[in-house]
Amino acid sequence: MTAPVRDAVTVAVALGARSYDIVIGRGILSTLGARIAAQRPGAKTFIVTDENVARHALGAAEAALAHAGVAASRTIVAAGEASKSYSVLEQVCEAIIASHIERGDLVIALGGGVIGDLAGFAAAVVRRGLDYVQVPTTLLAQVDSSVGGKTAIDSAHGKNLIGAFHQPILVLADTVLLDTLPERQFRAGYAELVKYGLLGDAGFFSWLEANWREIFSGGKSSGSSAREHAIAVSCRAKAAIVARDERETGDRALLNLGHTFGHALEAACGFSDRLLHGEAISAGMALAFEFSARRQGLVPKADAARVVRHLAETGLPTRLKDIPGPLPSVDQLMELIAQDKKVKRGMLTFILVRGIGAAFVEAGVDPREVRTFLSEKLAER
Ligand SMILES: NC(=O)c1ccc[n+]([C@@H]2O[C@H](COP(=O)([O-])OP(=O)(O)OC[C@H]3O[C@@H](n4cnc5c(N)ncnc54)[C@H](O)[C@@H]3O)[C@@H](O)[C@H]2O)c1
Ligand SMILES: [Zn+2]
């Protein structure tokens, strides 16, 4: 699947000695080996991928490495969140060591957010830290999880509780890889893309309203580069926030817009196929806008309606009744929210909005207010 390289865009993540580039473009996987050989002459590589991605992209990745004379070994794990576990982490770490990957060599995460988190964390701990490259293959990974250096596996107590901040040395996002992604996965990733418009860039949100169909189709026939542009804008937004607040002591929390409600819904559905992460975030962002609109009229109601309209027209869930199957009681939902967000002096922290493109961190949300709001929403089901 060698596609011609088109419209490559580079976004810099400025983190001092840990700075790196995100390269975005259609067909750029073919440049992986040359880029690695230029950045790390003589380095060996170890690819971590999952069985679905292996079918679609492993051959092309290995060919690109071989072409540039970069040695590569690999491991293929089962697809899905269950691979973010101690046992799979152990397998991956042992396989890296068995392949004689040493300091100076590279791990390559070839896959979606699951592989990025798992391989990134393995890289963080093997030999007290190996450098790694992210080759994200889902839309969610290209606009979100491959950028910013958060890596983790899951604990029995919750998702992403065992992890490290470990920045990659390069992110290579080839948009042609998204052509094989199931549409539902693509749509879920699109919710995170909308998030960047909603949290800080009203102009981008308007542009998405006008161009989302082109982004979904990938511009295969029209030659449009809307998809590449949308991913670049998202990465630039995330890179700027991460550069300001790498370890999430302040601003980086804005990236959690829609995630407090969203995580509770995801957990309520047992992190299953009933509700993908991005779908939960879509509903969560709609709820965050409606909650903000209701709370002392923080947001014009028309803005909340516009957000709901756009998410819904792409096929994303925006209301509790869009979520299939039973949902727990308001008490249980409140418990899930409290587990996700530490309650400080009886108050919850939420990312709220003053309008489209104007999110802020609000640490003083009264749980009773949230409870009343969610009861009303549940009653609409
Ligand atoms: N580190 C971070 O900052 C961060 C941010 C957001 C999410 N995450 C994590 O990301 C994970 C979710 O990521 P995801 O949505 O990419 O899920 P995923 O990695 O499970 O990928 C979704 C599905 O698509 C398949 N797939 C991947 N690429 C494909 C391709 N090109 N063609 C066909 N199929 C393909 C996968 O095998 C999988 O079945 C969660 O574990 C979440 O915690 C991390
Ligand atoms: Zn998310």
Coordinates of C-alpha atoms and ligand atoms in Angstrom, one line a residue:
M1 CA 0.0 0.0 0.0
T2 CA 2.5 2.6 -1.1
A3 CA 0.5 5.8 -1.5
P4 CA 2.2 8.9 -2.8
V5 CA 3.3 11.3 -0.1
R6 CA 1.0 14.3 -0.1
D7 CA 0.6 17.4 2.1
A8 CA 3.1 16.6 4.8
V9 CA 2.7 19.0 7.7
T10 CA 5.1 19.2 10.7
V11 CA 3.9 20.4 14.1
A12 CA 6.6 21.0 16.7
V13 CA 6.0 20.0 20.3
A14 CA 8.3 22.4 22.3
L15 CA 9.4 20.7 25.5
G16 CA 13.1 21.8 25.8
A17 CA 15.3 18.7 25.6
R18 CA 12.2 16.5 25.1
S19 CA 11.0 18.4 22.0
Y20 CA 9.8 16.4 19.0
D21 CA 8.0 16.7 15.7
I22 CA 4.6 15.4 14.7
V23 CA 4.6 14.8 11.0
I24 CA 1.2 14.4 9.4
G25 CA 0.5 13.5 5.8
R26 CA -1.0 11.0 3.4
G27 CA 1.4 8.2 2.5
I28 CA 4.2 9.3 4.9
L29 CA 4.6 5.8 6.5
S30 CA 7.0 5.1 3.6
T31 CA 9.3 7.7 5.1
L32 CA 9.5 6.1 8.5
G33 CA 12.8 4.3 8.0
A34 CA 14.6 7.3 6.4
R35 CA 13.4 9.6 9.3
I36 CA 14.6 7.2 11.9
A37 CA 17.9 6.6 10.2
A38 CA 18.4 10.4 10.0
Q39 CA 17.4 11.0 13.6
R40 CA 19.1 7.9 15.1
P41 CA 21.8 6.6 12.8
G42 CA 22.5 2.9 13.5
A43 CA 19.6 2.4 15.9
K44 CA 17.7 -0.9 15.9
T45 CA 13.9 -0.8 16.3
F46 CA 11.3 -2.9 18.0
I47 CA 7.7 -2.6 16.7
V48 CA 4.7 -3.2 19.0
T49 CA 1.4 -3.5 17.2
D50 CA -1.9 -5.3 17.4
E51 CA -3.4 -8.0 15.2
N52 CA -5.7 -5.7 13.3
V53 CA -3.1 -3.1 12.6
A54 CA -0.6 -5.9 11.7
R55 CA -2.9 -7.0 8.9
H56 CA -3.2 -3.5 7.4
A57 CA 0.1 -1.6 8.2
L58 CA 2.8 -3.8 9.5
G59 CA 4.1 -4.9 6.1
A60 CA 4.4 -1.3 4.9
A61 CA 6.1 -0.2 8.2
E62 CA 8.6 -3.0 8.0
A63 CA 9.3 -2.3 4.3
A64 CA 9.9 1.4 5.0
L65 CA 12.4 0.4 7.8
A66 CA 14.2 -2.2 5.6
H67 CA 14.4 0.2 2.7
A68 CA 16.4 2.6 4.9
G69 CA 18.5 -0.2 6.4
V70 CA 16.9 0.0 9.8
A71 CA 16.8 -3.3 11.7
A72 CA 13.4 -4.2 13.1
S73 CA 11.9 -6.9 15.2
R74 CA 8.4 -7.0 16.5
T75 CA 5.6 -8.3 18.7
I76 CA 1.9 -8.5 17.9
V77 CA -0.6 -8.3 20.8
A78 CA -4.4 -8.9 20.8
A79 CA -6.5 -5.9 19.7
G80 CA -8.4 -4.1 22.4
E81 CA -8.2 -2.4 25.8
A82 CA -7.6 -5.8 27.5
S83 CA -4.0 -5.6 26.2
K84 CA -3.3 -2.6 28.5
S85 CA -2.6 -5.2 31.3
Y86 CA 0.3 -6.2 33.5
S87 CA 0.5 -9.6 31.7
V88 CA 0.7 -8.1 28.2
L89 CA 3.1 -5.4 29.4
E90 CA 5.3 -8.2 30.8
Q91 CA 5.2 -10.0 27.4
V92 CA 6.1 -6.8 25.5
C93 CA 9.0 -5.9 27.9
E94 CA 10.5 -9.4 27.8
A95 CA 10.2 -9.4 24.0
I96 CA 12.0 -6.1 23.7
I97 CA 14.8 -7.3 26.0
A98 CA 15.0 -10.7 24.1
S99 CA 15.5 -8.7 20.9
H100 CA 18.6 -7.1 22.3
I101 CA 17.1 -3.6 22.2
E102 CA 19.4 -1.4 24.2
R103 CA 19.7 2.3 25.2
G104 CA 19.9 4.2 22.0
D105 CA 17.6 1.8 20.1
L106 CA 13.9 2.6 19.6
V107 CA 10.5 1.1 20.3
I108 CA 7.9 1.9 17.6
A109 CA 4.2 2.0 18.7
L110 CA 2.3 1.1 15.5
G111 CA -1.4 1.2 16.3
G112 CA -4.2 3.0 18.1
G113 CA -4.3 4.5 21.6
V114 CA -4.1 1.0 23.2
I115 CA -0.8 0.3 21.5
G116 CA 0.6 3.8 22.0
D117 CA -0.1 3.6 25.7
L118 CA 1.2 0.1 26.1
A119 CA 4.3 0.4 24.0
G120 CA 5.0 3.9 25.3
F121 CA 4.9 2.6 28.9
A122 CA 7.0 -0.4 28.1
A123 CA 9.6 2.0 26.5
A124 CA 9.4 4.1 29.7
V125 CA 10.4 1.2 31.9
V126 CA 12.6 -1.2 30.0
R127 CA 16.2 -0.4 30.8
R128 CA 14.9 2.6 32.8
G129 CA 13.7 4.2 29.7
L130 CA 14.1 3.7 25.9
D131 CA 13.2 6.3 23.3
Y132 CA 10.2 5.5 21.2
V133 CA 8.3 6.6 18.0
Q134 CA 4.6 6.8 17.8
V135 CA 3.0 5.7 14.5
P136 CA -0.7 6.3 15.3
T137 CA -3.2 4.4 13.2
T138 CA -6.6 5.5 14.5
L139 CA -8.0 9.1 14.3
L140 CA -8.2 9.2 18.1
A141 CA -4.5 8.3 18.3
Q142 CA -3.5 10.8 15.6
V143 CA -5.2 13.7 17.2
D144 CA -4.8 12.8 20.9
S145 CA -3.2 9.8 22.5
S146 CA 0.1 9.8 20.4
V147 CA 0.9 13.4 21.5
G148 CA 1.8 14.5 24.9
G149 CA 3.6 11.6 26.5
K150 CA 1.0 10.1 28.7
T151 CA 1.5 6.3 28.7
A152 CA -0.2 3.7 30.9
I153 CA -1.8 0.3 31.4
D154 CA -5.0 -0.3 33.4
S155 CA -5.4 -1.4 37.0
A156 CA -8.2 -3.4 38.5
H157 CA -9.1 -0.1 40.3
G158 CA -9.5 1.8 37.1
K159 CA -8.1 2.8 33.7
N160 CA -4.6 4.2 33.1
L161 CA -3.6 4.1 36.8
I162 CA -0.2 2.5 36.2
G163 CA 1.8 4.7 33.9
A164 CA 4.4 7.3 33.2
F165 CA 4.9 10.6 31.4
H166 CA 7.3 9.6 28.6
Q167 CA 7.5 11.7 25.5
P168 CA 8.1 10.1 22.1
I169 CA 11.0 11.4 19.9
L170 CA 8.8 11.5 16.8
V171 CA 5.1 11.1 15.9
L172 CA 4.4 10.0 12.3
A173 CA 0.7 10.2 11.5
D174 CA -0.1 8.8 8.0
T175 CA -3.7 9.6 7.2
V176 CA -3.9 6.9 4.6
L177 CA -3.9 4.4 7.4
L178 CA -7.3 5.7 8.5
D179 CA -8.9 4.4 5.3
T180 CA -9.1 0.9 6.8
L181 CA -10.4 2.1 10.2
P182 CA -14.0 0.9 10.8
E183 CA -16.3 4.0 10.4
R184 CA -17.5 3.8 13.9
Q185 CA -13.9 4.0 15.2
F186 CA -13.3 7.0 12.9
R187 CA -16.4 8.8 14.1
A188 CA -15.4 8.2 17.7
G189 CA -12.0 9.8 17.1
Y190 CA -13.8 12.7 15.4
A191 CA -15.3 13.6 18.7
E192 CA -11.9 14.4 20.1
L193 CA -11.1 16.5 17.1
V194 CA -14.3 18.5 17.7
K195 CA -13.1 18.9 21.3
Y196 CA -10.2 21.2 20.2
G197 CA -12.7 23.5 18.5
L198 CA -15.0 23.6 21.5
L199 CA -12.3 24.1 24.1
G200 CA -10.3 26.9 22.5
D201 CA -10.9 27.6 18.8
A202 CA -14.4 28.7 17.6
G203 CA -13.1 29.3 14.1
F204 CA -12.0 25.6 13.9
F205 CA -15.4 24.5 15.1
S206 CA -17.1 26.5 12.3
W207 CA -14.7 25.0 9.8
L208 CA -15.5 21.5 11.0
E209 CA -19.2 22.2 10.6
A210 CA -18.5 23.0 6.9
N211 CA -15.9 20.4 6.2
W212 CA -16.6 17.3 8.3
R213 CA -17.8 15.2 5.3
E214 CA -14.4 15.8 3.5
I215 CA -12.6 14.7 6.7
F216 CA -14.6 11.5 6.9
S217 CA -14.0 10.7 3.2
G218 CA -10.4 11.5 3.5
G219 CA -10.3 13.5 0.3
K220 CA -9.5 10.3 -1.6
S221 CA -11.4 11.3 -4.7
S222 CA -11.5 15.1 -4.4
G223 CA -7.9 15.6 -3.6
S224 CA -8.9 17.7 -0.7
S225 CA -6.5 17.8 2.3
A226 CA -9.2 18.6 4.9
R227 CA -8.4 15.5 6.9
E228 CA -4.7 16.4 7.1
H229 CA -5.6 20.0 8.0
A230 CA -8.0 18.9 10.7
I231 CA -5.4 16.6 12.3
A232 CA -2.7 19.3 12.1
V233 CA -4.9 21.9 13.8
S234 CA -5.7 19.4 16.6
C235 CA -2.1 18.4 17.1
R236 CA -1.1 22.1 17.2
A237 CA -3.7 22.8 19.8
K238 CA -2.7 19.8 22.0
A239 CA 1.0 20.6 21.5
A240 CA 0.5 24.1 22.7
I241 CA -1.3 23.0 25.8
V242 CA 1.2 20.2 26.6
A243 CA 4.1 22.7 26.1
R244 CA 2.5 25.0 28.7
D245 CA 1.6 22.2 31.2
E246 CA 3.4 18.9 30.5
R247 CA 2.3 17.2 33.7
E248 CA -1.2 18.5 34.0
T249 CA -0.9 20.8 37.0
G250 CA -3.2 23.4 35.3
D251 CA -4.2 24.1 31.7
R252 CA -3.7 20.6 30.4
A253 CA -7.0 19.7 32.2
L254 CA -8.8 21.7 29.5
L255 CA -8.2 18.6 27.3
N256 CA -10.7 16.8 29.6
L257 CA -13.6 18.8 28.3
G258 CA -16.5 16.4 28.2
H259 CA -14.5 13.7 30.0
T260 CA -16.0 13.9 33.5
F261 CA -19.5 13.1 32.2
G262 CA -18.0 10.9 29.4
H263 CA -15.9 8.7 31.7
A264 CA -18.9 8.1 34.0
L265 CA -20.9 7.0 31.0
E266 CA -18.1 4.8 29.7
A267 CA -17.7 3.2 33.1
A268 CA -21.5 2.7 33.3
C269 CA -21.3 0.8 30.0
G270 CA -18.5 -1.3 31.4
F271 CA -15.9 0.1 28.9
S272 CA -17.5 -2.1 26.3
D273 CA -18.4 -1.8 22.6
R274 CA -21.7 -0.4 23.7
L275 CA -20.1 3.0 24.0
L276 CA -16.6 3.7 22.6
H277 CA -14.5 6.3 24.4
G278 CA -15.1 9.0 21.7
E279 CA -18.8 8.3 21.7
A280 CA -18.8 8.8 25.5
I281 CA -16.9 12.1 25.0
S282 CA -19.4 13.3 22.4
A283 CA -22.3 12.8 24.9
G284 CA -20.1 14.2 27.6
M285 CA -19.3 17.4 25.7
A286 CA -23.0 17.9 24.9
L287 CA -23.7 17.5 28.6
A288 CA -20.9 19.9 29.5
F289 CA -22.4 22.6 27.2
E290 CA -25.9 22.0 28.5
F291 CA -24.8 22.0 32.1
S292 CA -22.8 25.3 31.5
A293 CA -25.8 26.8 29.7
R294 CA -28.1 25.9 32.7
R295 CA -25.6 27.0 35.3
Q296 CA -26.2 30.7 35.8
G297 CA -26.7 30.9 32.0
L298 CA -22.9 30.6 31.5
V299 CA -23.3 29.8 27.8
P300 CA -25.9 31.0 25.3
K301 CA -28.4 28.2 24.8
A302 CA -27.9 28.6 21.0
D303 CA -24.2 27.5 21.4
A304 CA -25.2 24.4 23.2
A305 CA -27.8 23.6 20.6
R306 CA -25.2 24.1 17.8
V307 CA -22.7 21.8 19.4
V308 CA -25.4 19.1 19.8
R309 CA -26.5 19.6 16.2
H310 CA -23.0 19.1 14.8
L311 CA -22.1 16.1 16.8
A312 CA -25.5 14.5 16.0
E313 CA -25.2 15.1 12.3
T314 CA -22.0 13.1 12.2
G315 CA -23.8 10.2 13.9
L316 CA -22.3 10.7 17.3
P317 CA -24.4 10.3 20.5
T318 CA -25.3 13.5 22.3
R319 CA -28.1 12.5 24.6
L320 CA -28.4 9.8 27.2
K321 CA -31.2 8.2 25.2
D322 CA -28.7 7.8 22.3
I323 CA -26.8 5.3 24.5
P324 CA -28.1 1.7 23.9
G325 CA -29.0 -0.5 26.9
P326 CA -29.7 0.3 30.5
L327 CA -27.9 3.1 32.4
P328 CA -27.4 3.1 36.2
S329 CA -29.3 5.3 38.6
V330 CA -28.3 8.9 39.2
D331 CA -26.7 7.9 42.5
Q332 CA -24.5 5.3 40.8
L333 CA -23.6 7.9 38.1
M334 CA -22.7 10.4 40.8
E335 CA -20.5 7.7 42.4
L336 CA -18.7 7.1 39.1
I337 CA -18.1 10.9 38.8
A338 CA -16.8 11.1 42.3
Q339 CA -14.4 8.2 41.7
D340 CA -13.1 9.9 38.5
K341 CA -12.8 13.4 40.0
K342 CA -11.4 13.7 43.5
V343 CA -13.9 15.7 45.5
K344 CA -12.2 18.7 47.1
R345 CA -14.0 20.3 50.1
G346 CA -17.2 18.8 48.9
M347 CA -16.9 20.3 45.5
L348 CA -16.2 18.8 42.0
T349 CA -13.9 20.1 39.3
F350 CA -15.4 20.3 35.8
I351 CA -14.3 21.7 32.5
L352 CA -17.1 24.2 31.8
V353 CA -17.6 26.6 28.9
R354 CA -18.5 30.2 28.4
G355 CA -19.3 29.5 24.8
I356 CA -17.9 27.6 21.8
G357 CA -14.1 27.9 21.9
A358 CA -14.0 29.2 25.5
A359 CA -13.5 26.4 28.1
F360 CA -12.2 26.9 31.6
V361 CA -11.5 24.8 34.7
E362 CA -14.2 25.2 37.4
A363 CA -13.2 23.7 40.7
G364 CA -16.3 24.7 42.6
V365 CA -19.1 22.7 41.2
D366 CA -21.6 21.6 43.7
P367 CA -22.4 17.8 43.3
R368 CA -26.0 18.5 44.1
E369 CA -26.3 20.7 41.0
V370 CA -24.8 17.9 38.9
R371 CA -27.1 15.4 40.5
T372 CA -30.2 17.5 39.6
F373 CA -29.0 18.0 36.1
L374 CA -28.3 14.3 35.5
S375 CA -31.7 13.3 37.0
E376 CA -33.4 15.5 34.5
K377 CA -31.3 14.0 31.7
L378 CA -32.0 10.4 32.8
A379 CA -35.8 11.2 33.0
E380 CA -35.6 12.2 29.3
R381 CA -34.6 8.7 28.3
Ligands
LIG1 N1 -2.2 8.6 26.3 C1 -3.1 9.5 26.1 O1 -3.0 10.7 26.1 C2 -4.5 9.0 25.7 C3 -5.5 9.9 25.2 C4 -6.7 9.4 24.8 C5 -6.9 8.0 24.8 N2 -5.9 7.1 25.3 C6 -6.2 5.7 25.3 O2 -6.4 5.3 24.0 C7 -7.1 4.1 24.0 C8 -8.1 4.1 22.9 O3 -7.5 4.3 21.6 P1 -8.2 3.9 20.2 O4 -9.5 4.5 20.2 O5 -7.2 4.3 19.2 O6 -8.4 2.3 20.4 P2 -7.6 1.1 19.9 O7 -6.1 1.2 19.9 O8 -8.2 -0.1 20.6 O9 -8.1 1.0 18.3 C9 -9.4 0.8 18.0 C10 -9.6 -0.5 17.1 O10 -9.2 -0.1 15.8 C11 -8.2 -1.1 15.3 N3 -7.4 -0.4 14.4 C12 -6.4 0.5 14.8 N4 -5.9 1.0 13.7 C13 -6.5 0.5 12.6 C14 -6.4 0.7 11.2 N5 -5.6 1.7 10.7 N6 -7.3 0.0 10.4 C15 -8.1 -0.9 10.9 N7 -8.3 -1.1 12.3 C16 -7.5 -0.4 13.1 C17 -7.6 -1.7 16.6 O11 -7.1 -2.9 16.4 C18 -8.8 -1.7 17.6 O12 -9.6 -2.8 17.3 C19 -7.7 3.9 25.3 O13 -6.9 2.9 26.0 C20 -7.4 5.3 26.0 O14 -7.2 5.1 27.4 C21 -4.7 7.6 25.7
ZN2 ZN -10.6 11.3 25.3

